[in-house]
Coordinates of N, CA and C in Angstrom, one line a residue:
M37 N -17.3 -99.0 13.3 CA -16.2 -99.4 14.2 C -16.3 -98.7 15.6
A38 N -16.0 -99.4 16.6 CA -16.0 -98.7 17.9 C -14.9 -97.7 18.1
D39 N -15.2 -96.7 18.8 CA -14.1 -95.7 19.1 C -13.0 -96.4 19.9
G40 N -11.8 -96.0 19.5 CA -10.6 -96.6 20.2 C -10.2 -97.9 19.7
Y41 N -10.8 -98.5 18.7 CA -10.4 -99.8 18.2 C -9.0 -99.9 17.8
L42 N -8.6 -99.0 17.0 CA -7.2 -99.0 16.5 C -6.2 -98.7 17.6
E43 N -6.6 -97.8 18.5 CA -5.7 -97.5 19.7 C -5.5 -98.7 20.6
K44 N -6.6 -99.4 20.8 CA -6.5 -100.6 21.7 C -5.6 -101.7 21.0
H45 N -5.8 -101.9 19.7 CA -4.9 -102.9 19.1 C -3.5 -102.5 19.0
H46 N -3.2 -101.2 18.9 CA -1.9 -100.7 18.9 C -1.2 -100.9 20.3
E47 N -2.0 -100.6 21.3 CA -1.5 -100.8 22.7 C -1.2 -102.3 22.9
D48 N -2.0 -103.2 22.5 CA -1.8 -104.6 22.6 C -0.5 -105.0 21.8
Y49 N -0.3 -104.4 20.6 CA 0.9 -104.7 19.8 C 2.1 -104.2 20.6
E50 N 2.1 -103.0 21.1 CA 3.2 -102.5 21.8 C 3.6 -103.3 23.0
A51 N 2.6 -103.8 23.7 CA 2.8 -104.7 24.9 C 3.5 -106.0 24.5
R52 N 3.0 -106.6 23.4 CA 3.6 -107.9 23.0 C 5.0 -107.6 22.5
K53 N 5.2 -106.5 21.8 CA 6.6 -106.2 21.3 C 7.5 -106.0 22.5
A54 N 7.1 -105.3 23.5 CA 8.0 -105.0 24.7 C 8.3 -106.4 25.4
A55 N 7.3 -107.2 25.5 CA 7.6 -108.5 26.1 C 8.6 -109.4 25.3
W56 N 8.4 -109.3 24.0 CA 9.3 -110.1 23.1 C 10.7 -109.5 23.2
L57 N 10.9 -108.2 23.2 CA 12.2 -107.6 23.4 C 12.9 -107.9 24.7
R58 N 12.1 -107.9 25.8 CA 12.6 -108.3 27.1 C 13.1 -109.8 27.1
K59 N 12.3 -110.7 26.5 CA 12.7 -112.1 26.4 C 14.0 -112.2 25.5
K60 N 14.0 -111.5 24.4 CA 15.1 -111.6 23.5 C 16.4 -111.2 24.2
K61 N 16.4 -110.2 25.0 CA 17.6 -109.7 25.7 C 18.2 -110.7 26.6
H62 N 17.4 -111.6 27.2 CA 17.9 -112.6 28.2 C 18.3 -113.9 27.6
L63 N 18.2 -114.0 26.3 CA 18.6 -115.3 25.6 C 20.2 -115.3 25.6
P64 N 20.7 -116.5 25.8 CA 22.2 -116.6 25.7 C 22.7 -116.3 24.2
K65 N 23.8 -115.6 24.1 CA 24.3 -115.3 22.8 C 24.9 -116.6 22.2
I66 N 24.7 -116.8 20.9 CA 25.3 -117.9 20.2 C 26.7 -117.5 19.7
G67 N 27.7 -118.1 20.2 CA 29.1 -117.7 19.7 C 29.6 -118.6 18.6
K68 N 30.6 -118.2 18.0 CA 31.2 -119.1 17.0 C 31.9 -120.2 17.7
R69 N 31.8 -121.4 17.1 CA 32.5 -122.6 17.7 C 33.9 -122.7 17.1
E70 N 34.8 -123.1 17.9 CA 36.2 -123.3 17.5 C 36.3 -124.6 16.7
I71 N 36.9 -124.6 15.6 CA 37.2 -125.8 14.8 C 38.3 -126.6 15.5
E72 N 38.0 -127.8 15.8 CA 39.0 -128.7 16.4 C 40.0 -129.1 15.4
R73 N 41.2 -128.8 15.7 CA 42.3 -129.2 14.8 C 43.0 -130.4 15.3
P74 N 43.4 -131.3 14.4 CA 44.1 -132.5 14.9 C 45.5 -132.1 15.4
E75 N 45.9 -132.9 16.4 CA 47.3 -132.6 17.0 C 48.4 -132.8 15.9
N76 N 48.2 -133.8 15.1 CA 49.2 -134.1 14.0 C 48.7 -133.4 12.8
E77 N 49.5 -132.4 12.3 CA 49.2 -131.6 11.2 C 49.3 -132.3 9.9
S78 N 50.0 -133.5 9.9 CA 50.2 -134.2 8.6 C 48.9 -134.9 8.2
L79 N 47.9 -135.0 9.0 CA 46.7 -135.7 8.6 C 45.9 -135.0 7.6

């Protein structure tokens, strides 16, 4: 194996992980939806 092989792959992994975390932070949060209740409660 070449010297630095594992270090290089670990650096690549850390870069992909950082990009994924940055993208994840900017996604809109999914909130709970309100249940629509009928106006007439007798239904």
